[in-house]
Backbone as JSON, one array per atom type, in Angstrom:
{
  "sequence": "XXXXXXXXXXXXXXXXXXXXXXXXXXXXXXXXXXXXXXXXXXXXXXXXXXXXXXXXXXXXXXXXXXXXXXXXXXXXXXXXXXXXXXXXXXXXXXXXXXXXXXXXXXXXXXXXXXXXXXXXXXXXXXXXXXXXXXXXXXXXXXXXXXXXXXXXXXXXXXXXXXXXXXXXXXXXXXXXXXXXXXXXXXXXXXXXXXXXXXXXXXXXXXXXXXXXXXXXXXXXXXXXXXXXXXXXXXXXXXXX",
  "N": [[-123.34, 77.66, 118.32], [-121.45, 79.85, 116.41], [-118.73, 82.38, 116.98], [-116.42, 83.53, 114.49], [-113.55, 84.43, 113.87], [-110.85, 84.84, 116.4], [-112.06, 83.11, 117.92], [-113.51, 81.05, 116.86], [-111.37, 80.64, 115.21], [-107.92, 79.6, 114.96], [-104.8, 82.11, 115.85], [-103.49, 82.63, 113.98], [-105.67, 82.89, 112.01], [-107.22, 80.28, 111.18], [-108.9, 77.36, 111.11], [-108.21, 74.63, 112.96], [-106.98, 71.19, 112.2], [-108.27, 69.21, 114.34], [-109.82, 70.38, 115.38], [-111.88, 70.68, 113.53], [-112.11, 68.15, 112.55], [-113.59, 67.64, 115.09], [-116.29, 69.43, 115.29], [-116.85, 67.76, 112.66], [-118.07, 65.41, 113.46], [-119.72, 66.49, 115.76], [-121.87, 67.54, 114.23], [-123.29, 65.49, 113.09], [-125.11, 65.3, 114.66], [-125.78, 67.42, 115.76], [-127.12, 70.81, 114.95], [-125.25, 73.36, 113.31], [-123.97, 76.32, 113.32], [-122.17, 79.33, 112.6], [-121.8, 82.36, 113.71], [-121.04, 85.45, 113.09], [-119.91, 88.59, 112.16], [-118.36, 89.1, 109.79], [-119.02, 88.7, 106.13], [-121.02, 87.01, 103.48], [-119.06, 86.32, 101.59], [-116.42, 86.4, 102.73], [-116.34, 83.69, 104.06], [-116.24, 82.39, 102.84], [-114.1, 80.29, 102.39], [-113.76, 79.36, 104.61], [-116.01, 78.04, 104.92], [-115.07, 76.07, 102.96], [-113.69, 74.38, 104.25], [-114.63, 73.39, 106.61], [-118.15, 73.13, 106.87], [-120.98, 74.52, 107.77], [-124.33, 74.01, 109.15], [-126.04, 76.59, 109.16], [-125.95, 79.79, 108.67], [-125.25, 82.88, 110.0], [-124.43, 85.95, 109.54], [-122.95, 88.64, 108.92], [-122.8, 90.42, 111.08], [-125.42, 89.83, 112.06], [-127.74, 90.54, 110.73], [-128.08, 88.7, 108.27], [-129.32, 85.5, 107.54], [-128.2, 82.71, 106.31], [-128.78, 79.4, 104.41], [-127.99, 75.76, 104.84], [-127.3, 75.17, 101.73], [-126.73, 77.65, 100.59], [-128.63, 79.31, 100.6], [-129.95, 83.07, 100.82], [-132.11, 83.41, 103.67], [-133.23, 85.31, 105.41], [-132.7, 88.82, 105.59], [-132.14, 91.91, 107.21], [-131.28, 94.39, 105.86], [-129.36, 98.15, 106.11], [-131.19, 100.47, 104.79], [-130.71, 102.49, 101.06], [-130.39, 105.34, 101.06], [-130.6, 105.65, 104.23], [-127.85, 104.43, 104.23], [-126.25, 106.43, 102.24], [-126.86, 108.32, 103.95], [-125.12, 108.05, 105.96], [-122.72, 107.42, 105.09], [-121.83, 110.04, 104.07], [-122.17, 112.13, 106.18], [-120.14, 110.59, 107.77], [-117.68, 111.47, 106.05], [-117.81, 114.0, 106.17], [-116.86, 114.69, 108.96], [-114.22, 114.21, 108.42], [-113.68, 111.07, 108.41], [-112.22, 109.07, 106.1], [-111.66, 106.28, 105.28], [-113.99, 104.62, 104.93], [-115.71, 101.45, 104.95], [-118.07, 99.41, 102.91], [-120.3, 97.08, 102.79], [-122.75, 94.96, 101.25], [-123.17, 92.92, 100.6], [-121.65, 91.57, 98.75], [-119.12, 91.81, 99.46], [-116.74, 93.99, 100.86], [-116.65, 97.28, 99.58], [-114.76, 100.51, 98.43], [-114.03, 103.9, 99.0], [-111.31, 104.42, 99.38], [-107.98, 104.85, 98.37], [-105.4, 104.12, 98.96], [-105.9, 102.44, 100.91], [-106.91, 100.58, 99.34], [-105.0, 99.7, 98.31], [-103.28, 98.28, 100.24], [-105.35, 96.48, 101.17], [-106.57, 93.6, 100.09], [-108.87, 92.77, 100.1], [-111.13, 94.13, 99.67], [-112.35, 96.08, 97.1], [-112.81, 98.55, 94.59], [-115.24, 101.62, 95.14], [-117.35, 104.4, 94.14], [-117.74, 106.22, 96.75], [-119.34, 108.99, 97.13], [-121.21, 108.32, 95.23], [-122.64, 106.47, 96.12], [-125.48, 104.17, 95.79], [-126.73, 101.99, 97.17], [-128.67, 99.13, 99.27], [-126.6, 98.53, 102.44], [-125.04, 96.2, 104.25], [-123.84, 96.86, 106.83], [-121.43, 99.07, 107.39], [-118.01, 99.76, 108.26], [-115.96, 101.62, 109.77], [-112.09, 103.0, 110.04], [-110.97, 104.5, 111.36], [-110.14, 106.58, 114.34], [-112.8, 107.41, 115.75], [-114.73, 107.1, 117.79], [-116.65, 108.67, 118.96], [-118.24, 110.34, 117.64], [-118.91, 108.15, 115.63], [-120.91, 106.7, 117.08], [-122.65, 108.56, 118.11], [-123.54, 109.42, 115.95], [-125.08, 106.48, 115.5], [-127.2, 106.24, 117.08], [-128.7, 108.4, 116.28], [-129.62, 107.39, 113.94], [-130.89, 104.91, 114.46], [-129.42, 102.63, 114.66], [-126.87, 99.56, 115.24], [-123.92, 99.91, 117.51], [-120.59, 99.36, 117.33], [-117.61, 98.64, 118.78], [-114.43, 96.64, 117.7], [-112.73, 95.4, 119.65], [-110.05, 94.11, 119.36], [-109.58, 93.56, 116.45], [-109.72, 96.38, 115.9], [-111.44, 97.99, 114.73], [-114.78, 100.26, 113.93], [-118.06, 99.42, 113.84], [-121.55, 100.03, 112.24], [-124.42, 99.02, 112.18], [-127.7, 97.64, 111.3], [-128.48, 95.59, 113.26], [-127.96, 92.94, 115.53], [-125.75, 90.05, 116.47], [-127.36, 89.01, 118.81], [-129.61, 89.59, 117.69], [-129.45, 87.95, 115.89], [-129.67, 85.52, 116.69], [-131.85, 85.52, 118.08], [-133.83, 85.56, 115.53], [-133.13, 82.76, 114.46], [-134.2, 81.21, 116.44], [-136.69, 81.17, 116.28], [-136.83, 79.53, 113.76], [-136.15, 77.86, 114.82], [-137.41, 76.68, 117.72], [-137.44, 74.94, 119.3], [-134.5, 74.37, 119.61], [-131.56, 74.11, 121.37], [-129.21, 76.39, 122.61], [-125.69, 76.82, 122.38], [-123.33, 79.35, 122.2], [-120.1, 80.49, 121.83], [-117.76, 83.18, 121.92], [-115.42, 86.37, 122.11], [-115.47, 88.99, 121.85], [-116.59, 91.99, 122.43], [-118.55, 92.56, 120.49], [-120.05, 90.14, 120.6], [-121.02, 90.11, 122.66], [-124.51, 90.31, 122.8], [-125.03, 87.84, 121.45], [-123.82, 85.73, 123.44], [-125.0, 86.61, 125.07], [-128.2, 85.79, 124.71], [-127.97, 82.83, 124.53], [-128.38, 79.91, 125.69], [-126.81, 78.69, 126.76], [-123.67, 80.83, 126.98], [-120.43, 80.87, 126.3], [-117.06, 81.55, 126.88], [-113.86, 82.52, 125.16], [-110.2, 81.95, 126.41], [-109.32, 84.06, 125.72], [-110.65, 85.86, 125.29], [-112.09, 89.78, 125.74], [-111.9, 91.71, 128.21], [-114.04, 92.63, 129.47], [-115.58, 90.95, 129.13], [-115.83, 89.16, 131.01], [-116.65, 89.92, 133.43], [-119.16, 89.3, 133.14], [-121.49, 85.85, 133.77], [-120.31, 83.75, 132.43], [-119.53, 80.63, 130.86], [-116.0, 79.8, 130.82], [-113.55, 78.43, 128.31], [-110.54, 77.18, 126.74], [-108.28, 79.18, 124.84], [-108.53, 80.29, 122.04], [-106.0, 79.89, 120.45], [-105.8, 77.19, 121.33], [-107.2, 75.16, 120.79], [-110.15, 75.87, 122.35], [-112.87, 75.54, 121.63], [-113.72, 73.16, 120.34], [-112.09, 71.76, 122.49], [-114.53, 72.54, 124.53], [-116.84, 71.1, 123.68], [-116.1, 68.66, 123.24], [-115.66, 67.66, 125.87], [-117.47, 68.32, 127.26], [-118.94, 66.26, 126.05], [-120.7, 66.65, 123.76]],
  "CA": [[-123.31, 78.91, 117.57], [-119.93, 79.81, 116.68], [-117.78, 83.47, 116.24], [-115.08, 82.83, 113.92], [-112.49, 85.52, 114.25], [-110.43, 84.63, 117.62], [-112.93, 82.74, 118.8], [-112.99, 79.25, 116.11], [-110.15, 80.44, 113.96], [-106.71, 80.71, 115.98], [-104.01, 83.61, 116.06], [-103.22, 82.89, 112.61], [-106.83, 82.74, 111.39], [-107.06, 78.79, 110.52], [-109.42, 76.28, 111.83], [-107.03, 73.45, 113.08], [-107.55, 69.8, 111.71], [-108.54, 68.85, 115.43], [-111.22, 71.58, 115.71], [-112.8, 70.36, 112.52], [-112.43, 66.75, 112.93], [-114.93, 67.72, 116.29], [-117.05, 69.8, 114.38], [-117.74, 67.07, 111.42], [-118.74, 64.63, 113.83], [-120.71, 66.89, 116.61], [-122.49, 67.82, 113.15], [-124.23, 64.52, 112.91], [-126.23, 65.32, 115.87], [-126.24, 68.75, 116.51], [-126.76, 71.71, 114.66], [-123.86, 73.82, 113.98], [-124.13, 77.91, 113.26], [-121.69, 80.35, 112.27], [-122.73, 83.93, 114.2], [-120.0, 86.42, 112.79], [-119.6, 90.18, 111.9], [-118.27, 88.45, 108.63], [-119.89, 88.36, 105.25], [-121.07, 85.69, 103.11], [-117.78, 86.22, 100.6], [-115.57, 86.51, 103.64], [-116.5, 83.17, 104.72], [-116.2, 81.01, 101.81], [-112.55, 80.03, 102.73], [-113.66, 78.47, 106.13], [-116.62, 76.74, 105.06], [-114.26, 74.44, 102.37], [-112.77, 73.37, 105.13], [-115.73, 72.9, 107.13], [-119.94, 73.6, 106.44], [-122.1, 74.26, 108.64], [-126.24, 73.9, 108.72], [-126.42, 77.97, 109.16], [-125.09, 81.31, 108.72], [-125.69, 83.94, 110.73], [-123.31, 87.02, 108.48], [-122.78, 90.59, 108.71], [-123.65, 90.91, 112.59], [-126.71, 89.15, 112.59], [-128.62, 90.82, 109.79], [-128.52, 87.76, 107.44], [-128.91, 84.29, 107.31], [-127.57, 82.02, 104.77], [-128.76, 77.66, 105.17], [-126.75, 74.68, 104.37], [-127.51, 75.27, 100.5], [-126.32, 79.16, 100.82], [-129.4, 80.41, 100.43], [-130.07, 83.3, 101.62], [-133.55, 83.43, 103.67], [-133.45, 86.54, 106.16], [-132.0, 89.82, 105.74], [-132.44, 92.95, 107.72], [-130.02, 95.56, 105.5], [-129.85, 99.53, 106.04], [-131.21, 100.73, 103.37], [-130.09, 103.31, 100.48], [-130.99, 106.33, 101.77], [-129.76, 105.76, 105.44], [-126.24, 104.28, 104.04], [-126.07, 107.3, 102.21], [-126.34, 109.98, 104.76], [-123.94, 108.39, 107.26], [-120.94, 107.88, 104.5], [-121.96, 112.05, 104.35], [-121.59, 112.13, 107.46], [-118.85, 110.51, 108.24], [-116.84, 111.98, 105.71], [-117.81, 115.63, 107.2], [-116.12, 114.23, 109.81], [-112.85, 113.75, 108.18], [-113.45, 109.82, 108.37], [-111.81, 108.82, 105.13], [-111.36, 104.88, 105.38], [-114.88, 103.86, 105.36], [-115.93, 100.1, 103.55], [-119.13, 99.3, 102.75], [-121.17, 95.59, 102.47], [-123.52, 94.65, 101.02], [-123.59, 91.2, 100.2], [-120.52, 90.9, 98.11], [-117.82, 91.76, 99.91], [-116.22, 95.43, 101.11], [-116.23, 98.36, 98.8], [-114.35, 101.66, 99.64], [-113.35, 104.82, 97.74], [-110.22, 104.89, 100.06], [-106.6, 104.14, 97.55], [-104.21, 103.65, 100.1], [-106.44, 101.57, 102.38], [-107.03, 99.0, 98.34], [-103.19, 99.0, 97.66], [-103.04, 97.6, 101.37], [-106.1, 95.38, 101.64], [-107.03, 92.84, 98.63], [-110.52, 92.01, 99.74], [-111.78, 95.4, 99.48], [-113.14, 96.66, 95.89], [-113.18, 99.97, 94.65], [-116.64, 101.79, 94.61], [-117.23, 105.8, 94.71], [-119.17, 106.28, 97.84], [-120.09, 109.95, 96.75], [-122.4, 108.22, 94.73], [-123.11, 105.16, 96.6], [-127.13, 104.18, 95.97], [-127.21, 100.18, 97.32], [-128.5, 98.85, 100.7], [-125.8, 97.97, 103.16], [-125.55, 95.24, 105.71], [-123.15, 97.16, 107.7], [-120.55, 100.09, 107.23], [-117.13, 99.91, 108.9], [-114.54, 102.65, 109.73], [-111.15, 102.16, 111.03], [-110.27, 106.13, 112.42], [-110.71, 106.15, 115.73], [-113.62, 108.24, 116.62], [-115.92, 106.32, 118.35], [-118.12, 109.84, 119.95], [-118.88, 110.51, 116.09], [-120.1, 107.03, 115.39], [-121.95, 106.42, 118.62], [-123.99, 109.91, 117.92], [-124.68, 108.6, 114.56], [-125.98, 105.52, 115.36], [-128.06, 106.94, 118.08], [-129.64, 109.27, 115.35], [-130.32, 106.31, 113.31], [-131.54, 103.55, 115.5], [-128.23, 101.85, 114.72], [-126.18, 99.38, 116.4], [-122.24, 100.62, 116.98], [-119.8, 98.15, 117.73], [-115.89, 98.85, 118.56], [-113.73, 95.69, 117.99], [-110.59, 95.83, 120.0], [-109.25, 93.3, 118.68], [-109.37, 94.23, 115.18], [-109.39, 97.79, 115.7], [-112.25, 98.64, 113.33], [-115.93, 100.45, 114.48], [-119.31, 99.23, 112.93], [-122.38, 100.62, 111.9], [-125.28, 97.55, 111.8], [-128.86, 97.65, 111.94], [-128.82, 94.16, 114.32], [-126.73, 92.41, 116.34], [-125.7, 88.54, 116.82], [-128.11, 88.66, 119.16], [-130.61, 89.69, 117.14], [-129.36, 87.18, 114.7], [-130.1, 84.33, 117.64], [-133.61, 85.51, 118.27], [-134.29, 84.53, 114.27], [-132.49, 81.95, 114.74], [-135.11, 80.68, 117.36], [-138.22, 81.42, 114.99], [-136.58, 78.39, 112.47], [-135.84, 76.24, 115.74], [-137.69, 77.11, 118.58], [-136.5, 73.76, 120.72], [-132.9, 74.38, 119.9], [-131.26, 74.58, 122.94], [-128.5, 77.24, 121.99], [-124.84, 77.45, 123.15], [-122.77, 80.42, 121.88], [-119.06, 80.71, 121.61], [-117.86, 84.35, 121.64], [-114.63, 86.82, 122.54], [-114.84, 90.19, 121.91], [-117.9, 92.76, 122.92], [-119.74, 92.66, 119.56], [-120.45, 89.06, 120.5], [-122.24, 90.45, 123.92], [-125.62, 90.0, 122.92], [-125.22, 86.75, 121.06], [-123.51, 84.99, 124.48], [-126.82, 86.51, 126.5], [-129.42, 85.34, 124.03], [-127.74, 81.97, 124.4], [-128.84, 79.2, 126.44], [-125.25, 79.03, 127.72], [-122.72, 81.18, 126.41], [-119.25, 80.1, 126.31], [-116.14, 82.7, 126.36], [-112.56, 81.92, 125.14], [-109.67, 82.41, 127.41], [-108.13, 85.11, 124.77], [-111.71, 86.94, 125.08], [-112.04, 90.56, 125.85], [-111.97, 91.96, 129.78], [-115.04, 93.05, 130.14], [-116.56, 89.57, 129.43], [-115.15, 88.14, 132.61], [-117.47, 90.56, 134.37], [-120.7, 88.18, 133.0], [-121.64, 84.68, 134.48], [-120.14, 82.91, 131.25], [-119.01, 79.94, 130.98], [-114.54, 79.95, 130.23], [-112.98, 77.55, 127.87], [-109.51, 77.71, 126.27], [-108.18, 79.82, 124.04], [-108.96, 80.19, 120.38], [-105.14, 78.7, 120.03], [-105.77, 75.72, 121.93], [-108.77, 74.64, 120.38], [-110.92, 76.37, 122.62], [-113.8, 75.64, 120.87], [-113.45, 71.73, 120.03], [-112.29, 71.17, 123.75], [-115.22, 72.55, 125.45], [-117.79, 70.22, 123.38], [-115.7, 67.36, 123.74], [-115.65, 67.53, 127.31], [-119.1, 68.11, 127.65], [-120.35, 65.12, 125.76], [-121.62, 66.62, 122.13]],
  "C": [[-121.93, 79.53, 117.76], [-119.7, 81.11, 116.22], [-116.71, 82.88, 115.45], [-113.67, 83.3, 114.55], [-111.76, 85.28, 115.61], [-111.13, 84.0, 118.37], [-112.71, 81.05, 118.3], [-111.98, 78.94, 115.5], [-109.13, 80.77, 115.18], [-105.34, 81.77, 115.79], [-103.7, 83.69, 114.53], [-104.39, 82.75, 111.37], [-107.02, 81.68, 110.46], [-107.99, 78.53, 111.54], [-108.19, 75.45, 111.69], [-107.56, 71.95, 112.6], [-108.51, 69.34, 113.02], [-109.51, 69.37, 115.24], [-112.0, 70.87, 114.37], [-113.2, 69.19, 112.45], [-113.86, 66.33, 114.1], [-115.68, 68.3, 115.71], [-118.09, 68.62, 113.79], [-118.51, 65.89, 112.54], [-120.02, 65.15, 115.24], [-121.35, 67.1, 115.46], [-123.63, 66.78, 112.88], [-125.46, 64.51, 113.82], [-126.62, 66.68, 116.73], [-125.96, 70.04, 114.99], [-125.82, 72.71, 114.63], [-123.92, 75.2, 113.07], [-123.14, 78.44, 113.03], [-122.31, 81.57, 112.73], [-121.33, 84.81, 113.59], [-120.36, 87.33, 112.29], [-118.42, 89.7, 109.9], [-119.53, 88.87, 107.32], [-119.99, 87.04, 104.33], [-119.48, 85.56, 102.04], [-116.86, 85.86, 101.77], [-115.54, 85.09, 104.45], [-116.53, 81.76, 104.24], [-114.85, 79.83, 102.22], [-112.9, 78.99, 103.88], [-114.9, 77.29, 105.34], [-116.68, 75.99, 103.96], [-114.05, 73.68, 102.99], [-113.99, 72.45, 106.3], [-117.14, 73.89, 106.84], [-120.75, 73.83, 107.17], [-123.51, 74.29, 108.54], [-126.57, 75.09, 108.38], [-125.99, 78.9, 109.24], [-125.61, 82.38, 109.38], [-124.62, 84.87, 110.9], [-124.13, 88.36, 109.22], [-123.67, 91.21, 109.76], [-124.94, 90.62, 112.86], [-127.91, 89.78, 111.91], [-128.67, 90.08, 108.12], [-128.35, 86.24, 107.54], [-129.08, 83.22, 106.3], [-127.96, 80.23, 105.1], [-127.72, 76.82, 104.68], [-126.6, 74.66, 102.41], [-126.74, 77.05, 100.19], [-127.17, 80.33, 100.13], [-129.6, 81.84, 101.42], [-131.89, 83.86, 102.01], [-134.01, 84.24, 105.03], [-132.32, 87.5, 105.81], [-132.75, 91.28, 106.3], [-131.33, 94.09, 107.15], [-130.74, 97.48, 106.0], [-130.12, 99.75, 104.75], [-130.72, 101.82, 102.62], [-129.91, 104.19, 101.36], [-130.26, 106.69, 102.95], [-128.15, 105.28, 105.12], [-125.97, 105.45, 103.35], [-125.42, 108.51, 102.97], [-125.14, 109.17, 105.87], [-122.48, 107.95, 106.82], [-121.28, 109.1, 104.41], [-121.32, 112.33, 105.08], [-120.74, 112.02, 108.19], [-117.56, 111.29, 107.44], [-117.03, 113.37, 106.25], [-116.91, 115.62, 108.23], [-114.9, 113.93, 109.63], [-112.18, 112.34, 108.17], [-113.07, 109.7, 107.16], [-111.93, 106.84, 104.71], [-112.79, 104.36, 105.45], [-115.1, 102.66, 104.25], [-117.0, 100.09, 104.35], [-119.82, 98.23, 102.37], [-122.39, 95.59, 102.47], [-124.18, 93.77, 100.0], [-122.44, 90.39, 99.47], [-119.3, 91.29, 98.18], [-117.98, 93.91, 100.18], [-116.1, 95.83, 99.42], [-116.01, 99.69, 99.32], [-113.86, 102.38, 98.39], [-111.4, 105.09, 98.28], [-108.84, 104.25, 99.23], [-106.0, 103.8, 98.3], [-104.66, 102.59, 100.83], [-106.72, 100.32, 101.41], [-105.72, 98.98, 98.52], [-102.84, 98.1, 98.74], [-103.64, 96.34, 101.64], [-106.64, 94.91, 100.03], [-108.31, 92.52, 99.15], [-111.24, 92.88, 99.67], [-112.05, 95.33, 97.9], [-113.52, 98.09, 95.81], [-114.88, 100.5, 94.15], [-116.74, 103.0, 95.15], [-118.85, 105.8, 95.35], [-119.9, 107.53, 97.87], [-121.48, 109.44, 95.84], [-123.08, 107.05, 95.06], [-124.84, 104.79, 96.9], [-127.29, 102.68, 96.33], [-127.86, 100.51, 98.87], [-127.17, 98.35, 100.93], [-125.92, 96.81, 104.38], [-124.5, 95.67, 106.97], [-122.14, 97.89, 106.9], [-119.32, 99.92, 108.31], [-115.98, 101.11, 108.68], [-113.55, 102.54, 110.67], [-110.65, 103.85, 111.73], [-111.03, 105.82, 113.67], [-111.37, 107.18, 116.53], [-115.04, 107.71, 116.54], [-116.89, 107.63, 118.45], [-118.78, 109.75, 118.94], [-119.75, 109.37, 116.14], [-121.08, 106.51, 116.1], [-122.99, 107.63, 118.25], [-124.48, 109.35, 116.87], [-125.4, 107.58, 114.9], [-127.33, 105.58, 116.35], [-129.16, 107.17, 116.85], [-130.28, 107.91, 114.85], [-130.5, 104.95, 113.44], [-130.39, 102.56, 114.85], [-127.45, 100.82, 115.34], [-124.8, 99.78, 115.86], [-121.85, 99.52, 118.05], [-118.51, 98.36, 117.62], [-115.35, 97.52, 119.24], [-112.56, 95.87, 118.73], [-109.95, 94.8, 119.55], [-108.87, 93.1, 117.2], [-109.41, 95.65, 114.83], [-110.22, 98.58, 115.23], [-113.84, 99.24, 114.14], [-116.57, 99.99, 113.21], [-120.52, 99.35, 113.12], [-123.57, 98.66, 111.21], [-126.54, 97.67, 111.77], [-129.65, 96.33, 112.64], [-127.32, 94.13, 115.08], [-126.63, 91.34, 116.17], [-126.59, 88.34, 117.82], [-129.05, 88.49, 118.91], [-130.96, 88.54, 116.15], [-129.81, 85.1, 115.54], [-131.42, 84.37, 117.7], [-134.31, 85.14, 116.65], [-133.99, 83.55, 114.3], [-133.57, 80.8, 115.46], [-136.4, 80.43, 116.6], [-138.08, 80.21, 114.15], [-136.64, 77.18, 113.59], [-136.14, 76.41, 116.83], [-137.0, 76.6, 119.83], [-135.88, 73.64, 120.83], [-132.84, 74.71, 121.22], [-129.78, 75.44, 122.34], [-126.91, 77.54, 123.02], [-124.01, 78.34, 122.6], [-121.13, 80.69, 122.36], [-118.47, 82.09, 121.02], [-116.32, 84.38, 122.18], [-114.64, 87.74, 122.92], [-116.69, 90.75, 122.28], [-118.69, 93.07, 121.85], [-120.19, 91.32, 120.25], [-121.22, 89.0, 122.16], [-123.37, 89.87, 123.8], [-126.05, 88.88, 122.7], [-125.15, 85.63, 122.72], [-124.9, 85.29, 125.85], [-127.89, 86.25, 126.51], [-129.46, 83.93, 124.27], [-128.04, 81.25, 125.37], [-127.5, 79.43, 127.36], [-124.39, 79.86, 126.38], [-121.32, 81.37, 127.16], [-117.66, 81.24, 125.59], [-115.06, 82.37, 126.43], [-111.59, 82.26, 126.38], [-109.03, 84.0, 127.27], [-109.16, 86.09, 124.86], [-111.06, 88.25, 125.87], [-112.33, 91.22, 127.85], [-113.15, 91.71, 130.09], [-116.14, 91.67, 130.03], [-116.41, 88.53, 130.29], [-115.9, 88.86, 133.51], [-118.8, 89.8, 134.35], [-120.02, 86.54, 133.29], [-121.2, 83.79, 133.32], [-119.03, 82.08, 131.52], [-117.05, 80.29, 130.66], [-114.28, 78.38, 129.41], [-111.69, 77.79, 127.82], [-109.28, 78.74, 125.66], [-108.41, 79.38, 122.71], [-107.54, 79.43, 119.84], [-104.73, 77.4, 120.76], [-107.07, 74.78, 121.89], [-110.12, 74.57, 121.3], [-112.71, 75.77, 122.4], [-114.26, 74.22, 120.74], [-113.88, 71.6, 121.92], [-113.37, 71.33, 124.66], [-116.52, 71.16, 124.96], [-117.47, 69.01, 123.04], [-115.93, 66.85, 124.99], [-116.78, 67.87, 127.62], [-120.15, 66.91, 127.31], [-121.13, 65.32, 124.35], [-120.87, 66.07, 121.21]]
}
């Protein structure tokens, strides 16, 4: 079960020929997962290059199979995505994007002219479910109270800078995960502290060298880094 982001992709956000070459052939005999804070648009790019059996998108509230169906979703719904773009804008958050299913949409101009995978969409009147809300200002207290209020999970990347608003986790997205494959035996490849719950759900979970501090405080396994094929080398050297 793989993160992408600094974890399978390295500094310049590429799978390496090497890393994929191990992949296509652990593939023949092992199940092979995608867990990411990603969406299914956001993810097309990687799996040209390589496919895997299962998706497990947008923090662990959908999964997508080898066909790209998709055959779980846990989204917030209208209503609650509503009040907490309100909310946050009360707050003077401005920058917020919004998924839900087909990529970011944001009312923010400055933040499209900058980023091309965004899409404009006025969130004053925003009536969809979401599979997660991200804002990049940096006031965590705000979003932490919110998600409190609304049985939320909140998630601050440091490594991309960005907070998010989920109603799961990658861990959560492991425990379905289990329901399709009970006898999997599950190892988990992570970095940063969204990918906490996934690496503790996991039979073993497996943390780069480039990961985040505070995941050197748990009993997890170390590999390389995400630019030294990290990822490849540990399930070579184990034998899958």
């Amino acid at each position: 079960m793989l993160d992408l982001d600094d974890t399978l992709l390295n500094n310049k956000g590429i799978i390496t020929n090497y890393t994929i070459a191990v992949l296509n052939d652990i593939a023949k005999r092992h199940l092979i997962v995608f867990n990411t804070a990603r969406s299914f648009v956001a993810t097309k790019d990687i799996c040209k290059l390589f496919k895997p059996h299962y998706q497990i998108l947008n923090g662990g509230n959908t999964i997508y199979n080898f066909k790209d169906e998709l055959i779980y979703e846990k989204p917030i719904d209208a209503n609650t995505t509503n009040y907490l773009i309100k909310k946050l804008k009360e707050n003077h958050i401005n920058t917020i994007l919004v998924e839900s299913g087909d990529g970011f949409v944001t009312d923010d101009l400055a933040y499209l002219a900058k980023h091309n995978y965004a899409k404009y969409a006025n969130l004053e009147t925003y009536k969809t479910k979401s599979y997660k809300i991200v804002y990049h200002d940096d006031f965590k207290t705000i979003g932490l109270k919110l998600a409190n209020k609304l049985n939320l999970d909140f998630t601050t990347y440091i490594n991309t800078n960005i907070n998010k608003f989920c109603p799961t986790t990658k861990g959560n997205g492991v425990q379905e995960f289990r329901k399709l494959f009970p006898n999997e035996k599950i190892i988990a490849f992570g970095d940063d502290l969204g990918d906490l719950d996934m690496l503790k759900e996991a039979d073993i979970g497996v943390i780069m060298a480039n990961s985040h501090h505070e995941l050197f405080n748990y009993n997890f396994v170390v590999t390389l880094s995400n630019d030294e094929n990290g990822v490849a080398n540990y399930l070579k050297k184990e034998g899958f």
